[in-house]
Amino acid sequence: MSVWDDLVGQEPAVAVLRKAVDGAAAGLRGESGPAVAGMTHAWLITGPPGSGRSNAGRAFAAALQCADNGCGECKECRTALSGAHPDVSLIRTELLSIRVSEVRELVRRAAMSPTQGRWQVMVIEDADRLTEQAADALLKSIEEPAPRTVWVLCAPTVEDVVPTIRSRCRLLVLRTPPVAAVAEMLSAKLGVDADLAWFAARAAQGHIGRARALARDAEVRDRRTRVLEVPFALRDLGACLKAAQQLVDAAKEEAKASAEKVDEKERAALEQALGVGTKGARPREANAALKELEDQQKARAKRWERDVLDRSLVDLMALYRDVLVVQTRSGGELINAELHRNIEQLGSRTTPEQTIRRIDAIAMAREAIEANVAPLVALEAMTVSLFEGRSDGFTIPRRVLR
């Protein structure tokens, strides 16, 4: 067992991080040379969704603190991975952005010497959500770090991070994990049946978290099946509008269910901290604090709803990708192999050109939703385009997406 075990299919990246950890340890011993030069004070880890960017950041932080460079079993490894280590700071957000106040607090901690560990490690798991002000607050600390401080930033692509930050970091790119590696992980770690493990690995398209959910939860698999039924139900304009509404309603329902699990606990914890419900006068700041929490929870619910919709659209794109594979007889492996017969029927009724235009329409809907176009408007335009087989039927102007 080691801290690197959860980085499925990322052997090249793990080798780089292991070498850096060895160099960091050598530097602490007062050594010099190429090994020590392999370590740097700022890293930018990028990779597609589900590739394990956050896991890589946490594993790197744990290995830097571990006397055995990442054994995975000692107190340093366990506390660093869980976020409980006093010298490892993990910042992530379920909101639309990371605020400047959060970054300023992180910068303040980064200036301190390690209290127990070897390094002060600052891991920002959602560096792509830094506001401009937050990035500005971070810049000086990355340019002139404390002697034993290491910054680890994680983002989907290097372009998602502002140039002034990314130019000062060493880039490490994760790849999409191979299906075989994901299926093996599901079988070995979760005890999932081999057939189900292969299905989940294929359907997740390299997204480790999604693969785990599909393997463990029949309801998650059912929701995905309902999404994939959409193309086969688009028989007229009314069906298109109905399908769009169903996608939005399903996303809201799933996001609401997830939010309810944490919202109540957060409110209860805040009320307890503020003394709400106890005897005596209610603190003057209580109402403002509770209102701020509610606003944050609403923003998080919106983010989760958009994430659910985007995942559904990725599944739809995969279905039409399979249709194109069948139409062109390319011999590529189908992501949705269990729907092979339906995919062949859909492909026989359309042309490859129409399929490509449908894929474009889904991509445009993803862009529109990310640009804050009302999800129902974006999805109605998309489903109409899917029915008509032409992406130019997508009625949201492209300038809205810029």
mmCIF file of C-alpha atoms in Angstrom:
data_model
loop_
_atom_site.group_PDB
_atom_site.id
_atom_site.type_symbol
_atom_site.label_atom_id
_atom_site.label_comp_id
_atom_site.label_asym_id
_atom_site.label_seq_id
_atom_site.Cartn_x
_atom_site.Cartn_y
_atom_site.Cartn_z
ATOM 1 C CA MET A 1 0.000 0.000 0.000
ATOM 2 C CA SER A 2 1.182 3.538 -0.772
ATOM 3 C CA VAL A 3 -0.267 7.023 -1.202
ATOM 4 C CA TRP A 4 -0.092 6.556 -4.979
ATOM 5 C CA ASP A 5 -2.495 3.600 -5.133
ATOM 6 C CA ASP A 6 -5.561 5.712 -6.021
ATOM 7 C CA LEU A 7 -3.878 7.228 -9.096
ATOM 8 C CA VAL A 8 -5.273 4.702 -11.546
ATOM 9 C CA GLY A 9 -3.443 4.490 -14.873
ATOM 10 C CA GLN A 10 -1.153 7.446 -14.067
ATOM 11 C CA GLU A 11 2.204 5.651 -13.898
ATOM 12 C CA PRO A 12 4.184 8.342 -15.817
ATOM 13 C CA ALA A 13 2.884 11.124 -13.551
ATOM 14 C CA VAL A 14 3.507 9.072 -10.422
ATOM 15 C CA ALA A 15 7.110 8.506 -11.528
ATOM 16 C CA VAL A 16 7.625 12.286 -11.828
ATOM 17 C CA LEU A 17 6.114 12.957 -8.395
ATOM 18 C CA ARG A 18 8.094 10.155 -6.762
ATOM 19 C CA LYS A 19 11.305 11.596 -8.169
ATOM 20 C CA ALA A 20 10.356 15.051 -6.879
ATOM 21 C CA VAL A 21 9.661 13.638 -3.399
ATOM 22 C CA ASP A 22 13.068 11.918 -3.423
ATOM 23 C CA GLY A 23 14.652 15.228 -4.426
ATOM 24 C CA ALA A 24 12.824 17.093 -1.670
ATOM 25 C CA ALA A 25 14.043 14.594 0.914
ATOM 26 C CA ALA A 26 17.596 14.859 -0.404
ATOM 27 C CA GLY A 27 17.394 18.636 -0.177
ATOM 28 C CA LEU A 28 16.346 18.442 3.470
ATOM 29 C CA ARG A 29 19.406 16.287 4.126
ATOM 30 C CA GLY A 30 21.567 19.037 2.682
ATOM 31 C CA GLU A 31 22.420 17.195 -0.526
ATOM 32 C CA SER A 32 22.593 18.813 -3.948
ATOM 33 C CA GLY A 33 22.609 17.743 -7.586
ATOM 34 C CA PRO A 34 20.108 16.667 -10.288
ATOM 35 C CA ALA A 35 17.883 14.759 -7.868
ATOM 36 C CA VAL A 36 17.288 17.833 -5.728
ATOM 37 C CA ALA A 37 16.754 19.955 -8.844
ATOM 38 C CA GLY A 38 13.760 17.744 -9.745
ATOM 39 C CA MET A 39 11.785 19.326 -6.916
ATOM 40 C CA THR A 40 10.214 22.756 -7.257
ATOM 41 C CA HIS A 41 8.103 24.968 -4.993
ATOM 42 C CA ALA A 42 5.036 25.280 -7.250
ATOM 43 C CA TRP A 43 3.187 22.648 -9.295
ATOM 44 C CA LEU A 44 0.205 22.758 -11.643
ATOM 45 C CA ILE A 45 -1.490 19.373 -12.064
ATOM 46 C CA THR A 46 -3.925 19.198 -14.973
ATOM 47 C CA GLY A 47 -6.014 16.428 -16.460
ATOM 48 C CA PRO A 48 -9.532 15.605 -17.671
ATOM 49 C CA PRO A 49 -12.397 15.340 -15.166
ATOM 50 C CA GLY A 50 -12.096 12.232 -13.027
ATOM 51 C CA SER A 51 -8.446 11.603 -13.907
ATOM 52 C CA GLY A 52 -7.390 12.076 -10.290
ATOM 53 C CA ARG A 53 -5.984 15.615 -10.107
ATOM 54 C CA SER A 54 -7.046 16.128 -6.492
ATOM 55 C CA ASN A 55 -5.879 12.646 -5.523
ATOM 56 C CA ALA A 56 -2.504 13.408 -7.071
ATOM 57 C CA GLY A 57 -2.236 16.654 -5.112
ATOM 58 C CA ARG A 58 -3.112 14.970 -1.831
ATOM 59 C CA ALA A 59 -0.811 12.016 -2.502
ATOM 60 C CA PHE A 60 2.077 14.370 -3.288
ATOM 61 C CA ALA A 61 1.428 16.322 -0.088
ATOM 62 C CA ALA A 62 1.362 13.118 1.961
ATOM 63 C CA ALA A 63 4.553 11.771 0.383
ATOM 64 C CA LEU A 64 6.377 15.030 1.121
ATOM 65 C CA GLN A 65 5.490 14.694 4.806
ATOM 66 C CA CYS A 66 6.245 10.962 5.082
ATOM 67 C CA ALA A 67 9.609 9.726 6.328
ATOM 68 C CA ASP A 68 9.289 6.841 3.836
ATOM 69 C CA ASN A 69 8.220 9.135 0.963
ATOM 70 C CA GLY A 70 4.613 7.970 0.819
ATOM 71 C CA CYS A 71 4.125 4.658 2.614
ATOM 72 C CA GLY A 72 0.381 5.284 2.946
ATOM 73 C CA GLU A 73 0.181 3.805 6.437
ATOM 74 C CA CYS A 74 1.950 6.202 8.823
ATOM 75 C CA LYS A 75 0.240 9.009 10.724
ATOM 76 C CA GLU A 76 1.655 11.643 8.365
ATOM 77 C CA CYS A 77 0.253 9.920 5.279
ATOM 78 C CA ARG A 78 -3.158 9.249 6.778
ATOM 79 C CA THR A 79 -3.665 12.746 8.153
ATOM 80 C CA ALA A 80 -2.374 14.424 4.985
ATOM 81 C CA LEU A 81 -4.709 12.410 2.762
ATOM 82 C CA SER A 82 -7.703 13.139 5.001
ATOM 83 C CA GLY A 83 -6.946 16.857 5.346
ATOM 84 C CA ALA A 84 -6.168 16.635 9.077
ATOM 85 C CA HIS A 85 -2.406 17.233 8.889
ATOM 86 C CA PRO A 86 -1.506 20.617 10.434
ATOM 87 C CA ASP A 87 1.001 21.385 7.670
ATOM 88 C CA VAL A 88 -1.189 20.384 4.716
ATOM 89 C CA SER A 89 -3.871 22.885 3.665
ATOM 90 C CA LEU A 90 -6.537 21.697 1.237
ATOM 91 C CA ILE A 91 -8.812 24.226 -0.412
ATOM 92 C CA ARG A 92 -11.656 23.288 -2.706
ATOM 93 C CA THR A 93 -15.063 24.740 -3.437
ATOM 94 C CA GLU A 94 -18.510 23.596 -4.481
ATOM 95 C CA LEU A 95 -19.316 27.202 -5.388
ATOM 96 C CA LEU A 96 -18.748 28.948 -8.704
ATOM 97 C CA SER A 97 -15.459 30.506 -7.585
ATOM 98 C CA ILE A 98 -12.820 30.625 -4.865
ATOM 99 C CA ARG A 99 -12.997 33.954 -3.072
ATOM 100 C CA VAL A 100 -10.075 36.246 -2.422
ATOM 101 C CA SER A 101 -10.637 36.017 1.345
ATOM 102 C CA GLU A 102 -10.000 32.261 1.235
ATOM 103 C CA VAL A 103 -6.792 32.722 -0.732
ATOM 104 C CA ARG A 104 -5.515 35.447 1.602
ATOM 105 C CA GLU A 105 -5.939 33.097 4.547
ATOM 106 C CA LEU A 106 -4.065 30.392 2.625
ATOM 107 C CA VAL A 107 -1.257 32.830 1.787
ATOM 108 C CA ARG A 108 -1.000 33.770 5.460
ATOM 109 C CA ARG A 109 -0.564 30.117 6.441
ATOM 110 C CA ALA A 110 1.904 29.528 3.606
ATOM 111 C CA ALA A 111 4.252 32.113 5.091
ATOM 112 C CA MET A 112 4.590 30.091 8.293
ATOM 113 C CA SER A 113 7.202 27.411 8.945
ATOM 114 C CA PRO A 114 5.967 23.803 9.235
ATOM 115 C CA THR A 115 4.821 23.010 12.775
ATOM 116 C CA GLN A 116 5.211 19.231 12.677
ATOM 117 C CA GLY A 117 5.939 18.082 9.148
ATOM 118 C CA ARG A 118 8.777 18.541 6.725
ATOM 119 C CA TRP A 119 6.963 21.009 4.484
ATOM 120 C CA GLN A 120 4.090 23.453 4.496
ATOM 121 C CA VAL A 121 2.014 22.130 1.559
ATOM 122 C CA MET A 122 -0.833 24.183 0.091
ATOM 123 C CA VAL A 123 -3.147 22.253 -2.252
ATOM 124 C CA ILE A 124 -5.746 24.218 -4.259
ATOM 125 C CA GLU A 125 -7.961 21.541 -5.810
ATOM 126 C CA ASP A 126 -10.034 23.939 -7.946
ATOM 127 C CA ALA A 127 -7.450 26.434 -9.203
ATOM 128 C CA ASP A 128 -9.583 26.998 -12.304
ATOM 129 C CA ARG A 129 -12.175 28.677 -10.052
ATOM 130 C CA LEU A 130 -9.848 31.342 -8.690
ATOM 131 C CA THR A 131 -11.228 34.822 -9.315
ATOM 132 C CA GLU A 132 -8.862 37.422 -10.785
ATOM 133 C CA GLN A 133 -8.556 39.056 -7.386
ATOM 134 C CA ALA A 134 -7.829 35.695 -5.758
ATOM 135 C CA ALA A 135 -5.144 34.930 -8.358
ATOM 136 C CA ASP A 136 -3.551 38.319 -7.744
ATOM 137 C CA ALA A 137 -3.480 37.617 -4.005
ATOM 138 C CA LEU A 138 -1.787 34.275 -4.680
ATOM 139 C CA LEU A 139 0.831 35.506 -7.153
ATOM 140 C CA LYS A 140 3.365 37.027 -4.751
ATOM 141 C CA SER A 141 3.370 33.953 -2.522
ATOM 142 C CA ILE A 142 4.113 31.711 -5.508
ATOM 143 C CA GLU A 143 6.774 34.104 -6.809
ATOM 144 C CA GLU A 144 8.523 34.390 -3.448
ATOM 145 C CA PRO A 145 7.574 31.319 -1.395
ATOM 146 C CA ALA A 146 8.730 30.604 2.111
ATOM 147 C CA PRO A 147 11.766 28.247 2.139
ATOM 148 C CA ARG A 148 9.803 25.102 3.029
ATOM 149 C CA THR A 149 6.475 25.856 1.380
ATOM 150 C CA VAL A 150 5.147 23.907 -1.630
ATOM 151 C CA TRP A 151 2.151 25.004 -3.699
ATOM 152 C CA VAL A 152 0.103 22.396 -5.617
ATOM 153 C CA LEU A 153 -2.606 23.733 -7.949
ATOM 154 C CA CYS A 154 -5.082 21.470 -9.760
ATOM 155 C CA ALA A 155 -7.144 22.393 -12.844
ATOM 156 C CA PRO A 156 -8.668 20.663 -15.906
ATOM 157 C CA THR A 157 -6.300 22.348 -18.389
ATOM 158 C CA VAL A 158 -3.390 24.760 -18.225
ATOM 159 C CA GLU A 159 -5.525 27.375 -20.028
ATOM 160 C CA ASP A 160 -7.963 27.355 -17.082
ATOM 161 C CA VAL A 161 -5.341 29.040 -14.888
ATOM 162 C CA VAL A 162 -4.342 32.679 -15.355
ATOM 163 C CA PRO A 163 -1.020 33.068 -17.232
ATOM 164 C CA THR A 164 0.784 34.842 -14.395
ATOM 165 C CA ILE A 165 0.169 31.847 -12.109
ATOM 166 C CA ARG A 166 0.730 28.986 -14.537
ATOM 167 C CA SER A 167 3.993 30.437 -15.840
ATOM 168 C CA ARG A 168 5.467 30.098 -12.358
ATOM 169 C CA CYS A 169 4.483 26.467 -11.853
ATOM 170 C CA ARG A 170 5.894 23.173 -13.053
ATOM 171 C CA LEU A 171 3.248 21.492 -15.205
ATOM 172 C CA LEU A 172 2.244 17.857 -14.695
ATOM 173 C CA VAL A 173 -0.416 16.472 -17.051
ATOM 174 C CA LEU A 174 -2.523 13.455 -16.114
ATOM 175 C CA ARG A 175 -4.027 11.267 -18.818
ATOM 176 C CA THR A 176 -7.441 9.677 -19.127
ATOM 177 C CA PRO A 177 -7.141 6.345 -17.278
ATOM 178 C CA PRO A 178 -7.438 3.280 -19.542
ATOM 179 C CA VAL A 179 -10.692 1.330 -19.267
ATOM 180 C CA ALA A 180 -8.825 -1.832 -18.266
ATOM 181 C CA ALA A 181 -7.053 -0.054 -15.395
ATOM 182 C CA VAL A 182 -10.330 1.406 -14.081
ATOM 183 C CA ALA A 183 -12.116 -1.959 -14.327
ATOM 184 C CA GLU A 184 -9.257 -3.670 -12.501
ATOM 185 C CA MET A 185 -9.419 -1.065 -9.731
ATOM 186 C CA LEU A 186 -13.175 -1.548 -9.305
ATOM 187 C CA SER A 187 -12.786 -5.308 -9.058
ATOM 188 C CA ALA A 188 -9.728 -5.298 -6.793
ATOM 189 C CA LYS A 189 -10.678 -2.481 -4.392
ATOM 190 C CA LEU A 190 -14.468 -2.595 -4.358
ATOM 191 C CA GLY A 191 -15.054 -6.278 -5.111
ATOM 192 C CA VAL A 192 -17.261 -5.393 -8.086
ATOM 193 C CA ASP A 193 -18.277 -8.212 -10.434
ATOM 194 C CA ALA A 194 -16.051 -8.274 -13.525
ATOM 195 C CA ASP A 195 -18.851 -7.593 -16.031
ATOM 196 C CA LEU A 196 -20.232 -4.696 -13.990
ATOM 197 C CA ALA A 197 -16.718 -3.325 -13.511
ATOM 198 C CA TRP A 198 -16.105 -3.281 -17.272
ATOM 199 C CA PHE A 199 -19.493 -1.659 -17.902
ATOM 200 C CA ALA A 200 -18.851 1.057 -15.301
ATOM 201 C CA ALA A 201 -15.321 1.700 -16.573
ATOM 202 C CA ARG A 202 -16.502 2.055 -20.188
ATOM 203 C CA ALA A 203 -19.521 4.188 -19.319
ATOM 204 C CA ALA A 204 -17.483 6.508 -17.088
ATOM 205 C CA GLN A 205 -15.054 7.266 -19.943
ATOM 206 C CA GLY A 206 -12.069 7.443 -17.610
ATOM 207 C CA HIS A 207 -13.792 9.354 -14.779
ATOM 208 C CA ILE A 208 -12.793 7.426 -11.644
ATOM 209 C CA GLY A 209 -15.447 8.902 -9.357
ATOM 210 C CA ARG A 210 -18.164 8.321 -11.947
ATOM 211 C CA ALA A 211 -17.011 4.723 -12.427
ATOM 212 C CA ARG A 212 -17.240 4.080 -8.685
ATOM 213 C CA ALA A 213 -20.757 5.540 -8.570
ATOM 214 C CA LEU A 214 -21.953 3.497 -11.539
ATOM 215 C CA ALA A 215 -20.485 0.312 -10.059
ATOM 216 C CA ARG A 216 -21.930 0.836 -6.593
ATOM 217 C CA ASP A 217 -25.347 2.407 -7.149
ATOM 218 C CA ALA A 218 -28.148 0.978 -9.281
ATOM 219 C CA GLU A 219 -30.003 4.314 -9.096
ATOM 220 C CA VAL A 220 -27.044 6.074 -10.734
ATOM 221 C CA ARG A 221 -27.119 3.498 -13.535
ATOM 222 C CA ASP A 222 -30.874 3.991 -13.932
ATOM 223 C CA ARG A 223 -30.498 7.775 -14.226
ATOM 224 C CA ARG A 224 -27.878 7.316 -16.922
ATOM 225 C CA THR A 225 -30.167 4.925 -18.817
ATOM 226 C CA ARG A 226 -32.947 7.527 -18.795
ATOM 227 C CA VAL A 227 -30.591 10.108 -20.278
ATOM 228 C CA LEU A 228 -29.584 7.745 -23.060
ATOM 229 C CA GLU A 229 -33.255 7.178 -23.930
ATOM 230 C CA VAL A 230 -33.608 10.822 -25.008
ATOM 231 C CA PRO A 231 -32.441 10.475 -28.659
ATOM 232 C CA PHE A 232 -34.892 7.636 -29.255
ATOM 233 C CA ALA A 233 -37.852 9.668 -27.908
ATOM 234 C CA LEU A 234 -37.457 12.755 -30.143
ATOM 235 C CA ARG A 235 -40.343 12.184 -32.553
ATOM 236 C CA ASP A 236 -41.730 15.737 -32.829
ATOM 237 C CA LEU A 237 -41.306 19.243 -31.433
ATOM 238 C CA GLY A 238 -43.421 18.480 -28.364
ATOM 239 C CA ALA A 239 -41.240 15.502 -27.518
ATOM 240 C CA CYS A 240 -38.133 17.680 -27.844
ATOM 241 C CA LEU A 241 -39.438 20.240 -25.362
ATOM 242 C CA LYS A 242 -40.582 17.503 -22.998
ATOM 243 C CA ALA A 243 -37.173 15.800 -23.103
ATOM 244 C CA ALA A 244 -35.408 19.080 -22.324
ATOM 245 C CA GLN A 245 -37.673 19.703 -19.346
ATOM 246 C CA GLN A 246 -37.113 16.169 -18.066
ATOM 247 C CA LEU A 247 -33.330 16.603 -18.216
ATOM 248 C CA VAL A 248 -33.532 19.850 -16.248
ATOM 249 C CA ASP A 249 -35.973 18.407 -13.685
ATOM 250 C CA ALA A 250 -33.806 15.328 -13.165
ATOM 251 C CA ALA A 251 -30.718 17.488 -12.628
ATOM 252 C CA LYS A 252 -32.536 19.686 -10.117
ATOM 253 C CA GLU A 253 -33.833 16.659 -8.248
ATOM 254 C CA GLU A 254 -30.402 15.037 -8.042
ATOM 255 C CA ALA A 255 -28.700 18.283 -6.999
ATOM 256 C CA LYS A 256 -31.388 18.941 -4.375
ATOM 257 C CA ALA A 257 -30.988 15.451 -2.917
ATOM 258 C CA SER A 258 -27.228 15.926 -2.652
ATOM 259 C CA ALA A 259 -27.577 19.403 -1.173
ATOM 260 C CA GLU A 260 -30.065 18.368 1.499
ATOM 261 C CA LYS A 261 -27.513 15.935 2.902
ATOM 262 C CA VAL A 262 -25.064 18.712 3.733
ATOM 263 C CA ASP A 263 -27.153 21.911 3.997
ATOM 264 C CA GLU A 264 -28.901 20.947 7.220
ATOM 265 C CA LYS A 265 -25.650 19.877 8.900
ATOM 266 C CA GLU A 266 -23.928 23.112 7.886
ATOM 267 C CA ARG A 267 -26.779 25.249 9.211
ATOM 268 C CA ALA A 268 -26.933 23.323 12.480
ATOM 269 C CA ALA A 269 -23.180 23.677 12.975
ATOM 270 C CA LEU A 270 -23.305 27.413 12.276
ATOM 271 C CA GLU A 271 -26.285 27.972 14.585
ATOM 272 C CA GLN A 272 -24.486 26.116 17.351
ATOM 273 C CA ALA A 273 -21.354 28.231 16.826
ATOM 274 C CA LEU A 274 -23.446 31.408 16.934
ATOM 275 C CA GLY A 275 -25.389 30.342 19.995
ATOM 276 C CA VAL A 276 -28.717 30.339 18.182
ATOM 277 C CA GLY A 277 -31.390 28.577 20.217
ATOM 278 C CA THR A 278 -29.595 28.992 23.538
ATOM 279 C CA LYS A 279 -30.735 31.238 26.336
ATOM 280 C CA GLY A 280 -29.807 34.880 26.166
ATOM 281 C CA ALA A 281 -29.739 37.493 23.441
ATOM 282 C CA ARG A 282 -29.209 36.330 19.880
ATOM 283 C CA PRO A 283 -25.865 37.576 18.500
ATOM 284 C CA ARG A 284 -26.320 40.556 16.182
ATOM 285 C CA GLU A 285 -24.209 38.942 13.483
ATOM 286 C CA ALA A 286 -26.268 35.717 13.480
ATOM 287 C CA ASN A 287 -28.781 36.784 10.820
ATOM 288 C CA ALA A 288 -26.061 38.031 8.487
ATOM 289 C CA ALA A 289 -24.021 34.842 8.931
ATOM 290 C CA LEU A 290 -27.024 32.620 8.298
ATOM 291 C CA LYS A 291 -27.982 34.670 5.225
ATOM 292 C CA GLU A 292 -24.429 34.308 3.871
ATOM 293 C CA LEU A 293 -24.573 30.549 4.418
ATOM 294 C CA GLU A 294 -27.902 30.328 2.576
ATOM 295 C CA ASP A 295 -26.475 32.285 -0.355
ATOM 296 C CA GLN A 296 -23.466 29.972 -0.491
ATOM 297 C CA GLN A 297 -25.699 26.899 -0.384
ATOM 298 C CA LYS A 298 -27.838 28.238 -3.228
ATOM 299 C CA ALA A 299 -24.731 28.890 -5.315
ATOM 300 C CA ARG A 300 -23.469 25.387 -4.580
ATOM 301 C CA ALA A 301 -26.810 23.838 -5.552
ATOM 302 C CA LYS A 302 -26.632 25.739 -8.852
ATOM 303 C CA ARG A 303 -23.098 24.447 -9.439
ATOM 304 C CA TRP A 304 -24.174 20.888 -8.687
ATOM 305 C CA GLU A 305 -27.173 21.189 -11.018
ATOM 306 C CA ARG A 306 -24.908 22.391 -13.830
ATOM 307 C CA ASP A 307 -22.473 19.559 -13.127
ATOM 308 C CA VAL A 308 -25.262 16.968 -13.334
ATOM 309 C CA LEU A 309 -26.479 18.433 -16.622
ATOM 310 C CA ASP A 310 -22.979 18.467 -18.047
ATOM 311 C CA ARG A 311 -22.498 14.832 -17.099
ATOM 312 C CA SER A 312 -25.762 13.973 -18.875
ATOM 313 C CA LEU A 313 -24.624 15.811 -21.998
ATOM 314 C CA VAL A 314 -21.291 13.969 -21.937
ATOM 315 C CA ASP A 315 -23.243 10.695 -21.870
ATOM 316 C CA LEU A 316 -25.306 11.847 -24.864
ATOM 317 C CA MET A 317 -22.168 12.814 -26.775
ATOM 318 C CA ALA A 318 -20.783 9.341 -26.100
ATOM 319 C CA LEU A 319 -23.932 7.772 -27.523
ATOM 320 C CA TYR A 320 -23.692 9.760 -30.765
ATOM 321 C CA ARG A 321 -19.968 9.016 -30.897
ATOM 322 C CA ASP A 322 -20.944 5.321 -30.889
ATOM 323 C CA VAL A 323 -23.456 5.986 -33.681
ATOM 324 C CA LEU A 324 -20.658 7.553 -35.728
ATOM 325 C CA VAL A 325 -18.407 4.549 -35.069
ATOM 326 C CA VAL A 326 -21.108 2.246 -36.444
ATOM 327 C CA GLN A 327 -21.879 4.492 -39.411
ATOM 328 C CA THR A 328 -18.246 4.835 -40.479
ATOM 329 C CA ARG A 329 -17.368 1.208 -39.670
ATOM 330 C CA SER A 330 -14.181 2.422 -38.023
ATOM 331 C CA GLY A 331 -13.959 -0.621 -35.791
ATOM 332 C CA GLY A 332 -13.661 1.458 -32.629
ATOM 333 C CA GLU A 333 -14.902 0.013 -29.350
ATOM 334 C CA LEU A 334 -18.362 1.220 -28.347
ATOM 335 C CA ILE A 335 -18.694 3.064 -25.057
ATOM 336 C CA ASN A 336 -22.305 1.910 -24.821
ATOM 337 C CA ALA A 337 -21.785 -1.630 -26.054
ATOM 338 C CA GLU A 338 -24.916 -2.829 -24.222
ATOM 339 C CA LEU A 339 -26.988 -0.606 -26.565
ATOM 340 C CA HIS A 340 -25.375 -1.901 -29.736
ATOM 341 C CA ARG A 341 -28.639 -2.882 -31.436
ATOM 342 C CA ASN A 342 -30.315 0.477 -30.687
ATOM 343 C CA ILE A 343 -27.227 2.345 -31.856
ATOM 344 C CA GLU A 344 -27.213 0.463 -35.161
ATOM 345 C CA GLN A 345 -30.884 1.296 -35.705
ATOM 346 C CA LEU A 346 -30.270 4.972 -34.986
ATOM 347 C CA GLY A 347 -27.273 4.985 -37.300
ATOM 348 C CA SER A 348 -29.210 3.370 -40.140
ATOM 349 C CA ARG A 349 -31.745 6.204 -40.143
ATOM 350 C CA THR A 350 -29.235 9.050 -40.378
ATOM 351 C CA THR A 351 -25.958 9.984 -42.042
ATOM 352 C CA PRO A 352 -22.504 10.500 -40.492
ATOM 353 C CA GLU A 353 -22.767 14.196 -41.342
ATOM 354 C CA GLN A 354 -26.004 14.483 -39.365
ATOM 355 C CA THR A 355 -24.426 12.656 -36.440
ATOM 356 C CA ILE A 356 -21.496 15.066 -36.384
ATOM 357 C CA ARG A 357 -23.918 18.000 -36.398
ATOM 358 C CA ARG A 358 -25.779 16.453 -33.477
ATOM 359 C CA ILE A 359 -22.535 16.088 -31.526
ATOM 360 C CA ASP A 360 -21.825 19.760 -32.285
ATOM 361 C CA ALA A 361 -25.270 20.719 -30.960
ATOM 362 C CA ILE A 362 -24.580 18.943 -27.661
ATOM 363 C CA ALA A 363 -21.191 20.639 -27.390
ATOM 364 C CA MET A 364 -22.833 24.021 -27.960
ATOM 365 C CA ALA A 365 -25.382 23.292 -25.233
ATOM 366 C CA ARG A 366 -22.542 22.510 -22.803
ATOM 367 C CA GLU A 367 -20.861 25.808 -23.678
ATOM 368 C CA ALA A 368 -24.130 27.705 -23.278
ATOM 369 C CA ILE A 369 -24.869 26.304 -19.834
ATOM 370 C CA GLU A 370 -21.306 26.995 -18.699
ATOM 371 C CA ALA A 371 -21.780 30.579 -19.931
ATOM 372 C CA ASN A 372 -24.875 30.904 -17.687
ATOM 373 C CA VAL A 373 -27.516 30.574 -20.396
ATOM 374 C CA ALA A 374 -30.704 29.261 -18.763
ATOM 375 C CA PRO A 375 -30.351 25.446 -18.860
ATOM 376 C CA LEU A 376 -33.898 24.877 -20.165
ATOM 377 C CA VAL A 377 -33.344 27.308 -23.057
ATOM 378 C CA ALA A 378 -30.046 25.633 -23.967
ATOM 379 C CA LEU A 379 -31.486 22.120 -23.769
ATOM 380 C CA GLU A 380 -34.608 22.950 -25.762
ATOM 381 C CA ALA A 381 -32.409 24.309 -28.548
ATOM 382 C CA MET A 382 -30.275 21.189 -28.318
ATOM 383 C CA THR A 383 -33.086 18.632 -28.418
ATOM 384 C CA VAL A 384 -34.660 20.380 -31.427
ATOM 385 C CA SER A 385 -31.280 20.212 -33.185
ATOM 386 C CA LEU A 386 -30.955 16.524 -32.304
ATOM 387 C CA PHE A 387 -34.394 15.868 -33.783
ATOM 388 C CA GLU A 388 -33.709 17.819 -36.966
ATOM 389 C CA GLY A 389 -30.150 16.546 -37.324
ATOM 390 C CA ARG A 390 -28.542 19.938 -37.802
ATOM 391 C CA SER A 391 -26.520 21.993 -35.339
ATOM 392 C CA ASP A 392 -27.413 25.237 -37.118
ATOM 393 C CA GLY A 393 -30.848 24.838 -35.567
ATOM 394 C CA PHE A 394 -29.249 25.750 -32.267
ATOM 395 C CA THR A 395 -30.793 29.172 -31.768
ATOM 396 C CA ILE A 396 -28.568 30.634 -29.013
ATOM 397 C CA PRO A 397 -26.207 33.156 -30.684
ATOM 398 C CA ARG A 398 -22.564 32.140 -30.421
ATOM 399 C CA ARG A 399 -21.668 35.619 -29.139
ATOM 400 C CA VAL A 400 -23.557 34.721 -25.935
ATOM 401 C CA LEU A 401 -21.013 31.981 -25.353
ATOM 402 C CA ARG A 402 -17.964 34.257 -25.435
#
